[in-house]
XYZ file of C-alpha atoms in Angstrom:
594
model
C 20.865 -58.348 -12.499
C 21.441 -56.763 -15.888
C 24.500 -54.900 -14.595
C 25.890 -58.113 -13.114
C 25.450 -59.912 -16.434
C 27.095 -57.020 -18.273
C 30.040 -57.128 -15.869
C 30.426 -60.864 -16.286
C 30.248 -60.491 -20.061
C 32.938 -57.799 -20.054
C 35.180 -59.937 -17.842
C 34.682 -62.894 -20.168
C 35.556 -60.795 -23.233
C 38.710 -59.424 -21.636
C 39.696 -62.877 -20.441
C 39.249 -64.335 -23.905
C 41.316 -61.599 -25.536
C 44.089 -61.883 -22.930
C 44.102 -65.653 -23.361
C 44.410 -65.231 -27.119
C 47.381 -62.873 -26.924
C 49.005 -64.967 -24.216
C 48.601 -68.133 -26.280
C 50.296 -66.413 -29.223
C 53.225 -65.536 -26.967
C 53.513 -69.116 -25.742
C 53.188 -70.608 -29.206
C 56.056 -68.492 -30.466
C 58.108 -71.442 -29.324
C 61.344 -70.262 -27.699
C 61.786 -69.350 -24.057
C 64.346 -66.758 -25.254
C 67.217 -68.325 -23.262
C 70.374 -69.377 -25.087
C 73.853 -70.714 -24.517
C 77.007 -69.326 -26.164
C 77.228 -70.662 -29.703
C 73.522 -71.460 -30.035
C 72.090 -70.814 -33.484
C 69.387 -68.141 -33.518
C 67.627 -67.651 -36.818
C 67.570 -64.172 -38.317
C 64.219 -63.933 -40.103
C 63.626 -61.510 -42.950
C 60.146 -60.040 -42.959
C 59.465 -57.614 -45.781
C 60.802 -54.806 -47.945
C 59.151 -51.687 -49.283
C 59.376 -47.927 -49.910
C 60.102 -46.093 -46.674
C 57.496 -43.404 -47.360
C 54.745 -45.988 -48.086
C 54.416 -48.165 -44.951
C 51.582 -50.300 -46.331
C 53.241 -51.013 -49.671
C 55.378 -53.952 -48.567
C 56.678 -56.949 -50.474
C 58.278 -60.247 -49.631
C 61.981 -60.065 -48.879
C 63.021 -62.381 -51.684
C 61.158 -60.397 -54.304
C 64.559 -58.741 -54.557
C 67.503 -60.980 -55.586
C 69.091 -61.279 -52.148
C 71.213 -64.244 -51.105
C 69.085 -67.258 -50.168
C 69.848 -70.128 -47.767
C 71.696 -72.978 -49.410
C 69.188 -75.518 -48.069
C 66.195 -73.508 -49.289
C 64.090 -70.830 -47.682
C 61.404 -71.675 -45.114
C 58.520 -69.496 -43.991
C 57.697 -69.132 -40.318
C 54.174 -69.922 -39.184
C 52.250 -66.692 -38.677
C 49.225 -65.973 -36.515
C 46.101 -64.130 -37.632
C 47.164 -60.669 -36.518
C 50.635 -61.047 -38.044
C 49.185 -61.998 -41.408
C 46.768 -59.047 -41.219
C 49.758 -56.763 -40.660
C 51.451 -58.132 -43.776
C 54.224 -60.040 -41.983
C 55.814 -62.906 -43.946
C 58.837 -64.113 -41.971
C 61.302 -66.237 -43.945
C 64.720 -67.723 -43.145
C 67.961 -66.040 -44.259
C 71.530 -67.336 -44.768
C 72.930 -65.102 -42.001
C 74.590 -67.072 -39.144
C 74.215 -65.029 -35.987
C 75.163 -67.385 -33.165
C 74.606 -66.279 -29.586
C 77.640 -64.349 -28.218
C 79.811 -65.310 -31.193
C 81.545 -62.467 -33.043
C 82.050 -62.609 -36.791
C 84.673 -60.420 -38.450
C 83.926 -60.630 -42.150
C 81.822 -63.548 -43.338
C 80.898 -64.035 -46.971
C 77.178 -64.396 -47.372
C 77.262 -65.351 -51.040
C 78.811 -64.469 -54.367
C 76.547 -64.052 -57.335
C 76.284 -62.492 -60.731
C 73.469 -59.989 -60.948
C 71.698 -60.028 -64.298
C 70.168 -57.020 -65.999
C 66.798 -57.915 -64.498
C 68.297 -58.267 -61.007
C 70.039 -54.927 -61.320
C 66.837 -53.278 -62.486
C 65.021 -54.582 -59.387
C 67.748 -53.286 -57.078
C 67.965 -49.994 -58.961
C 64.231 -49.387 -58.655
C 64.353 -50.342 -54.973
C 67.219 -47.929 -54.221
C 65.507 -45.196 -56.244
C 62.336 -45.585 -54.134
C 64.310 -45.669 -50.857
C 63.479 -49.279 -50.003
C 64.074 -50.551 -46.495
C 64.071 -54.086 -45.141
C 62.795 -55.417 -41.824
C 64.164 -58.455 -40.019
C 63.505 -60.159 -36.684
C 66.069 -61.721 -34.383
C 64.672 -63.438 -31.304
C 61.471 -61.426 -31.886
C 63.448 -58.156 -31.892
C 62.856 -56.003 -34.992
C 65.684 -54.426 -36.934
C 65.636 -52.222 -40.036
C 68.100 -51.197 -42.682
C 68.249 -49.655 -46.126
C 69.133 -51.513 -49.287
C 71.235 -48.809 -50.868
C 71.729 -45.085 -51.313
C 71.294 -42.407 -53.950
C 73.940 -39.786 -54.683
C 73.071 -36.680 -56.658
C 75.629 -35.390 -59.150
C 74.980 -31.650 -58.978
C 77.155 -30.666 -61.952
C 75.469 -33.141 -64.285
C 72.019 -33.037 -62.720
C 71.910 -36.842 -62.546
C 71.825 -39.492 -59.838
C 73.948 -42.504 -59.054
C 72.557 -45.592 -57.352
C 74.658 -47.665 -54.986
C 73.839 -51.070 -53.481
C 75.043 -51.931 -49.991
C 76.949 -55.216 -50.008
C 78.070 -55.407 -46.366
C 75.975 -55.194 -43.193
C 77.275 -55.046 -39.654
C 75.146 -56.338 -36.769
C 75.653 -54.935 -33.268
C 74.024 -57.127 -30.626
C 73.714 -56.897 -26.848
C 73.092 -59.631 -24.315
C 72.387 -59.945 -20.608
C 73.352 -63.332 -19.208
C 71.543 -65.836 -21.461
C 69.150 -63.370 -23.152
C 69.307 -61.296 -26.292
C 68.658 -57.651 -25.412
C 69.260 -55.517 -28.473
C 70.107 -55.690 -32.166
C 71.108 -52.974 -34.631
C 72.239 -53.159 -38.216
C 74.378 -50.694 -40.145
C 75.785 -50.606 -43.651
C 79.368 -49.861 -44.633
C 79.301 -46.813 -46.955
C 82.691 -47.812 -48.339
C 81.517 -51.265 -49.401
C 78.987 -50.517 -52.109
C 78.638 -51.232 -55.791
C 77.494 -48.798 -58.461
C 74.392 -50.196 -60.165
C 73.467 -47.076 -62.128
C 74.237 -48.287 -65.639
C 75.665 -51.806 -65.313
C 74.060 -54.630 -67.314
C 75.669 -57.472 -65.382
C 77.696 -57.320 -62.205
C 79.600 -59.765 -59.988
C 78.797 -58.961 -56.359
C 80.006 -60.407 -53.070
C 77.622 -59.939 -50.144
C 79.106 -60.109 -46.642
C 78.339 -59.348 -43.009
C 79.967 -58.999 -39.597
C 78.680 -59.469 -36.046
C 79.754 -57.874 -32.755
C 78.350 -58.807 -29.344
C 78.569 -56.761 -26.141
C 77.159 -57.120 -22.649
C 74.238 -54.960 -21.525
C 72.806 -54.061 -18.141
C 69.262 -53.847 -19.544
C 67.060 -56.667 -18.307
C 65.062 -58.888 -20.610
C 61.752 -57.453 -19.370
C 62.784 -53.966 -20.500
C 64.432 -54.768 -23.810
C 61.455 -53.357 -25.758
C 61.532 -50.012 -23.957
C 64.015 -48.456 -26.367
C 61.567 -48.713 -29.273
C 59.027 -46.662 -27.357
C 61.719 -44.120 -26.391
C 62.888 -43.711 -29.957
C 59.347 -43.221 -31.214
C 58.297 -40.617 -28.644
C 61.111 -38.541 -27.207
C 60.626 -36.518 -23.986
C 59.642 -33.420 -25.937
C 56.971 -35.473 -27.689
C 55.653 -36.657 -24.339
C 55.426 -33.031 -23.225
C 53.420 -32.244 -26.343
C 51.069 -35.101 -25.475
C 50.415 -33.763 -21.997
C 50.152 -30.234 -23.335
C 47.508 -31.412 -25.795
C 45.630 -33.106 -22.968
C 45.710 -29.947 -20.822
C 44.778 -27.797 -23.796
C 41.878 -30.096 -24.653
C 40.658 -30.212 -21.072
C 40.774 -26.429 -20.670
C 39.082 -25.837 -24.016
C 36.422 -28.423 -23.307
C 35.787 -27.111 -19.791
C 35.428 -23.536 -21.014
C 33.168 -24.328 -23.944
C 31.058 -26.934 -22.216
C 30.830 -24.753 -19.122
C 29.650 -21.874 -21.258
C 27.058 -24.061 -22.992
C 26.002 -25.651 -19.713
C 25.454 -22.252 -18.116
C 23.305 -21.076 -20.998
C 21.408 -24.356 -21.190
C 20.709 -24.549 -17.471
C 19.659 -20.904 -17.326
C 17.303 -21.307 -20.271
C 15.852 -24.513 -18.859
C 15.389 -22.892 -15.468
C 13.493 -19.998 -17.039
C 11.373 -22.441 -19.039
C 10.492 -24.484 -15.960
C 9.666 -21.365 -13.960
C 7.429 -20.089 -16.733
C 5.591 -23.403 -17.177
C 5.203 -23.838 -13.406
C 3.863 -20.303 -12.963
C 1.331 -20.806 -15.745
C 0.167 -24.085 -14.185
C -0.209 -22.546 -10.719
C -2.192 -19.559 -12.022
C -4.383 -21.850 -14.092
C -3.940 -19.692 -17.140
C -4.730 -21.214 -20.494
C -1.919 -19.846 -22.570
C -0.698 -21.062 -25.874
C 2.210 -23.410 -25.398
C 5.447 -22.398 -27.054
C 8.947 -23.776 -27.321
C 9.864 -27.332 -26.507
C 6.804 -27.877 -24.277
C 4.667 -27.327 -27.361
C 6.086 -30.615 -28.732
C 5.095 -32.902 -25.875
C 2.728 -34.773 -28.151
C 5.341 -35.264 -30.887
C 8.717 -35.446 -29.219
C 8.431 -39.181 -28.555
C 7.095 -39.989 -31.997
C 9.342 -42.780 -33.241
C 11.723 -41.974 -36.096
C 11.265 -43.092 -39.712
C 13.331 -46.071 -40.875
C 13.276 -47.385 -37.319
C 14.749 -50.743 -38.350
C 17.859 -49.113 -39.837
C 18.082 -46.706 -36.922
C 17.972 -49.554 -34.404
C 20.660 -51.509 -36.231
C 22.974 -48.492 -36.299
C 22.491 -47.975 -32.576
C 23.246 -51.635 -31.916
C 26.448 -51.674 -33.937
C 27.528 -48.369 -32.378
C 27.082 -49.850 -28.894
C 29.078 -52.919 -29.956
C 31.982 -50.819 -31.246
C 31.959 -48.754 -28.040
C 32.154 -51.930 -25.940
C 34.946 -53.272 -28.142
C 36.891 -50.007 -27.813
C 36.599 -50.099 -24.021
C 37.881 -53.699 -23.986
C 40.826 -52.725 -26.214
C 41.710 -49.871 -23.873
C 41.453 -52.179 -20.864
C 43.884 -54.628 -22.482
C 46.242 -51.820 -23.481
C 46.279 -50.268 -20.007
C 47.266 -53.579 -18.385
C 50.205 -53.912 -20.768
C 49.033 -56.599 -23.174
C 50.120 -54.659 -26.280
C 53.856 -54.158 -25.945
C 55.931 -52.564 -28.760
C 56.197 -54.751 -31.850
C 53.938 -57.430 -30.455
C 53.350 -58.490 -34.021
C 49.635 -58.599 -34.722
C 48.564 -58.519 -31.083
C 46.324 -55.484 -31.484
C 44.760 -56.681 -34.735
C 44.136 -60.155 -33.303
C 42.421 -58.631 -30.266
C 40.284 -56.372 -32.500
C 39.097 -59.272 -34.662
C 38.342 -61.548 -31.712
C 36.667 -58.853 -29.622
C 34.508 -57.758 -32.537
C 33.348 -61.345 -32.936
C 32.708 -61.798 -29.204
C 30.830 -58.506 -28.798
C 28.452 -59.240 -31.674
C 25.745 -60.160 -29.190
C 25.725 -56.561 -27.967
C 24.731 -55.237 -31.382
C 21.933 -57.797 -31.687
C 20.639 -57.092 -28.193
C 20.841 -53.283 -28.231
C 19.514 -53.084 -31.772
C 16.714 -55.486 -30.913
C 15.753 -53.551 -27.783
C 15.367 -50.315 -29.699
C 13.537 -52.076 -32.508
C 11.112 -53.500 -29.937
C 10.764 -50.053 -28.374
C 9.809 -48.686 -31.789
C 7.158 -51.361 -32.164
C 8.956 -53.341 -34.871
C 7.921 -56.883 -35.735
C 10.231 -57.912 -38.583
C 12.925 -59.391 -36.366
C 14.734 -61.282 -39.101
C 15.483 -58.119 -41.061
C 16.603 -56.366 -37.881
C 19.107 -59.102 -37.028
C 20.400 -59.187 -40.596
C 20.824 -55.415 -40.593
C 22.763 -55.583 -37.325
C 24.976 -58.250 -38.879
C 25.822 -56.431 -42.107
C 25.669 -52.821 -40.902
C 29.432 -52.729 -40.315
C 30.651 -55.981 -41.854
C 29.024 -55.139 -45.206
C 30.961 -51.913 -45.908
C 34.115 -53.504 -44.500
C 33.716 -56.422 -46.915
C 33.337 -54.074 -49.890
C 36.418 -52.033 -48.940
C 38.442 -55.150 -48.143
C 37.572 -56.803 -51.458
C 38.789 -53.767 -53.382
C 41.973 -53.296 -51.347
C 42.853 -56.983 -51.384
C 42.440 -57.009 -55.167
C 44.802 -54.041 -55.427
C 47.334 -55.762 -53.130
C 47.159 -58.970 -55.162
C 47.757 -56.996 -58.361
C 50.842 -55.391 -56.780
C 51.921 -58.756 -55.289
C 52.187 -57.103 -51.886
C 52.289 -58.834 -48.523
C 49.248 -56.715 -47.621
C 47.174 -59.186 -49.663
C 45.587 -61.768 -47.375
C 46.148 -65.432 -48.266
C 43.134 -67.560 -49.066
C 43.477 -69.515 -45.806
C 43.311 -66.340 -43.716
C 40.193 -65.204 -45.567
C 38.587 -68.572 -44.834
C 39.428 -68.208 -41.122
C 37.834 -64.769 -40.972
C 34.711 -66.047 -42.764
C 34.472 -68.927 -40.283
C 34.808 -66.500 -37.352
C 31.938 -64.485 -38.767
C 29.782 -67.532 -39.561
C 30.424 -69.479 -36.349
C 30.740 -66.690 -33.772
C 29.681 -63.240 -34.971
C 26.440 -64.160 -36.723
C 25.168 -66.664 -34.078
C 25.885 -64.203 -31.249
C 24.038 -61.458 -33.113
C 21.053 -63.771 -33.537
C 21.144 -64.724 -29.850
C 21.276 -61.049 -28.901
C 18.249 -60.336 -31.089
C 16.333 -63.247 -29.554
C 17.180 -62.045 -26.052
C 15.944 -58.553 -26.932
C 12.720 -59.902 -28.412
C 11.964 -61.913 -25.278
C 13.000 -59.197 -22.841
C 10.421 -57.357 -20.746
C 12.072 -53.960 -21.143
C 9.561 -51.354 -22.256
C 9.825 -47.722 -23.282
C 7.656 -45.612 -21.005
C 7.394 -42.184 -22.565
C 6.579 -39.345 -20.137
C 4.112 -37.913 -22.660
C 1.439 -39.431 -24.849
C 2.075 -39.152 -28.561
C -0.651 -37.586 -30.669
C -2.106 -39.390 -33.639
C -1.025 -36.862 -36.232
C 2.369 -35.087 -36.208
C 2.590 -31.340 -35.986
C 4.022 -29.380 -38.878
C 7.555 -28.190 -38.388
C 7.825 -24.412 -38.873
C 10.159 -22.996 -41.500
C 13.661 -22.858 -40.109
C 16.730 -20.842 -41.161
C 19.453 -22.693 -43.074
C 21.776 -22.996 -40.081
C 19.085 -24.984 -38.257
C 19.105 -27.734 -40.890
C 20.871 -31.067 -40.513
C 24.192 -30.461 -42.282
C 25.111 -27.158 -40.537
C 24.115 -28.709 -37.205
C 26.364 -31.707 -37.906
C 29.276 -29.389 -38.692
C 28.762 -27.513 -35.431
C 28.401 -30.740 -33.472
C 31.542 -32.359 -34.886
C 33.882 -29.398 -34.571
C 34.102 -29.251 -30.766
C 34.880 -32.971 -30.181
C 37.353 -32.928 -33.069
C 39.143 -29.893 -31.629
C 39.694 -31.896 -28.442
C 41.461 -34.774 -30.212
C 43.106 -33.365 -33.334
C 46.568 -32.978 -31.735
C 46.582 -36.604 -30.649
C 45.395 -37.648 -34.101
C 48.760 -36.745 -35.601
C 50.610 -39.200 -33.358
C 48.067 -41.920 -34.021
C 48.413 -41.412 -37.769
C 52.207 -41.305 -37.479
C 52.039 -44.678 -35.733
C 49.585 -46.369 -38.085
C 50.816 -44.800 -41.344
C 54.436 -44.254 -40.432
C 57.255 -45.891 -38.555
C 56.429 -44.711 -35.047
C 55.224 -46.876 -32.177
C 52.304 -45.634 -30.082
C 52.633 -46.844 -26.485
C 51.125 -44.017 -24.399
C 47.739 -45.683 -24.054
C 46.919 -43.853 -20.817
C 46.942 -40.512 -22.638
C 44.943 -41.963 -25.497
C 42.357 -43.288 -23.044
C 41.996 -39.839 -21.454
C 41.489 -38.326 -24.908
C 38.897 -40.993 -25.678
C 36.945 -40.230 -22.499
C 37.068 -36.509 -23.294
C 35.755 -37.295 -26.766
C 32.827 -39.286 -25.363
C 31.905 -36.595 -22.817
C 32.115 -33.712 -25.273
C 30.137 -35.608 -27.911
C 27.368 -36.356 -25.438
C 27.241 -32.789 -24.168
C 27.252 -30.994 -27.504
C 24.595 -33.348 -28.870
C 22.345 -32.692 -25.871
C 22.774 -28.934 -26.314
C 21.919 -29.065 -30.027
C 18.946 -31.309 -29.308
C 17.564 -28.741 -26.873
C 18.045 -25.905 -29.349
C 16.276 -27.990 -31.975
C 13.300 -28.659 -29.711
C 13.219 -24.990 -28.654
C 12.408 -23.977 -32.250
C 9.580 -26.570 -32.293
C 11.375 -29.147 -34.471
C 10.497 -32.573 -33.073
C 12.643 -34.604 -35.516
C 15.464 -35.076 -33.046
C 15.988 -38.844 -33.202
C 18.017 -39.078 -36.385
C 19.458 -35.593 -35.857
C 20.997 -36.508 -32.509
C 22.604 -39.609 -34.011
C 23.983 -37.744 -37.016
C 25.283 -34.877 -34.900
C 26.973 -37.256 -32.493
C 28.622 -39.224 -35.280
C 29.698 -36.179 -37.285
C 33.108 -36.211 -35.567
C 33.911 -39.254 -37.694
C 33.459 -37.070 -40.782
C 35.892 -34.510 -39.369
C 38.433 -37.261 -38.706
C 38.102 -38.449 -42.279
C 38.580 -34.886 -43.458
C 41.780 -34.791 -41.382
C 42.954 -37.818 -43.394
C 43.181 -35.649 -46.515
C 45.164 -33.012 -44.652
C 47.574 -35.595 -43.221
C 48.068 -37.370 -46.537
C 48.801 -34.291 -48.608
C 50.446 -32.004 -46.028
C 52.081 -34.184 -43.362
C 53.240 -37.311 -45.192
C 55.258 -38.333 -48.252
C 53.000 -41.216 -49.216
C 52.329 -41.695 -52.911
C 51.227 -44.298 -55.426
C 47.870 -45.880 -56.175
C 48.224 -48.774 -53.741
C 49.281 -46.680 -50.749
C 46.623 -44.066 -51.504
C 43.931 -46.738 -51.804
C 44.903 -48.385 -48.517
C 45.196 -45.074 -46.683
C 41.785 -43.736 -47.611
C 40.110 -47.163 -47.678
C 41.169 -48.266 -44.202
C 40.567 -44.815 -42.754
C 37.063 -44.821 -44.241
C 36.329 -48.054 -42.360
C 37.711 -46.645 -39.098
C 35.870 -43.331 -39.453
C 32.652 -45.205 -40.196
C 33.141 -47.064 -36.908
C 33.674 -43.684 -35.202
C 30.489 -42.407 -36.801
C 28.406 -45.331 -35.519
C 29.946 -45.345 -32.041
C 29.706 -41.601 -31.394
C 26.279 -41.473 -33.030
C 25.031 -44.033 -30.513
C 26.599 -42.017 -27.683
C 24.981 -38.784 -28.879
C 21.553 -40.363 -29.276
C 21.637 -42.062 -25.889
C 22.612 -38.834 -24.133
C 19.890 -36.926 -25.973
C 17.274 -39.557 -25.134
C 18.077 -39.351 -21.420
C 17.936 -35.558 -21.560
C 14.627 -35.401 -23.431
C 12.961 -37.909 -21.128
C 14.176 -35.986 -18.103
C 12.902 -32.548 -19.130
C 9.490 -33.808 -20.259
C 9.121 -35.883 -17.132
C 9.883 -32.738 -15.120
C 6.951 -30.771 -16.616
C 4.566 -33.695 -15.988
C 3.028 -33.555 -19.416
C -0.119 -35.514 -20.113
């Protein structure tokens, strides 16, 4: 019955997320079919330094030509706003299948302040992003030329853009924009300047169908050689994991077999020998951990994040997240986190009940704020920084209100309902061994048996299985790539889960073998330690593999990655503990301890 309910819940979550993304597609308005001469609005989205993908600003922060009838902002959905999209109308007239030779966009006199804005933008390699019939297009604002003899630079502003568009029957298939290097103006030292902005449009027929018009973005982001690297990383990870886990499994099984043979032989001969090793701990191994309320809440939130991740992968594998589906992934993450809140309340409550807890209110509150609390702190700081920089990364007040309402009306009530269901459940923890009244003293252990060295050993193997794929994920999130190979990512994720569970079980056995019964927290910390390795990789990527700079970009990079790595820590910690719990119960049940 429980499995049936879990299956129905998962189906409901996936259905809700699919319905959300589908509704966003429908509400985008157009059916993407046009007649020759139809007006199709070219929306400008944002501008920003190319090397700092998060540091984006509104398009008209720079003195570009504006529509004569005034600019209008397009209605954005939750995920689009979270991504920093702010689509606004432009004066470009790009009619369907209508060529334009040389149209004047506007003539204007740039003041000293306008020139300074453009000069700073060209100096920082600013790019702009636009959308035409939901197709993204990028271009640069200007160029920098270095005068070698004088050791100085000249800054040029592009004044003419050419749009190449493709169509198939009544559909727009492709759009590209290019600048004319011969039609620029020198803005290096000018105080005022009269500039004429212009554009041209050329249409051509394409054999690409409408359903495949987004494929080129995925091809440009990951070329065939990149795909080979992906599969090579998968094979390398699988071989490494099989060798290392096979080696550990052989040792572990052989040691366990010898232990069982020894304990069985002693029981059959009726010899009263002093118990040693992990059997010596049968009266302490199931002694509940300290801070059981906090421990239960962390397990609950970890289970929730694992369920949310599986739902995200399920949506990705069925093709819900296509390239440049603006905000689709973020919308699904927010909604799924809200809908899976009941899992954290239920799992956390079950473990809290297993530990004999009675303060249910504090347990539910801990489950509620265990992840949302740190996220709120990080978000408040980053949003303040974005507001100070006047970036589009700053969330509007209305969006913040929507997120608060989602938490208050969905996340918190579901967490409470999950806690109530756990409190009223009849699930009990039946330990194979009775726990003694007083705990045994833990013998003195060498330094490498302590928590921190064990966490480092536990996190290294899972991290080694995913570190190659991490580069492509970071290049997608913190660069201008598009990650679409979700099948490979799912395989890597499964490998990560398996390796984390296995290495945690092995370290738990070695801990019990030296008569250290404090395995509850240790198994969780060892399982989640991969999140610390991933966060350490963030420093390597930022300083060695990227050109990001500036306080805002640095704050967003390390702030958002801290939130993600914390989620990794909770999720993998729950996986490691659960695997260790099953293992410990199995081996102590096998020796039939009293």
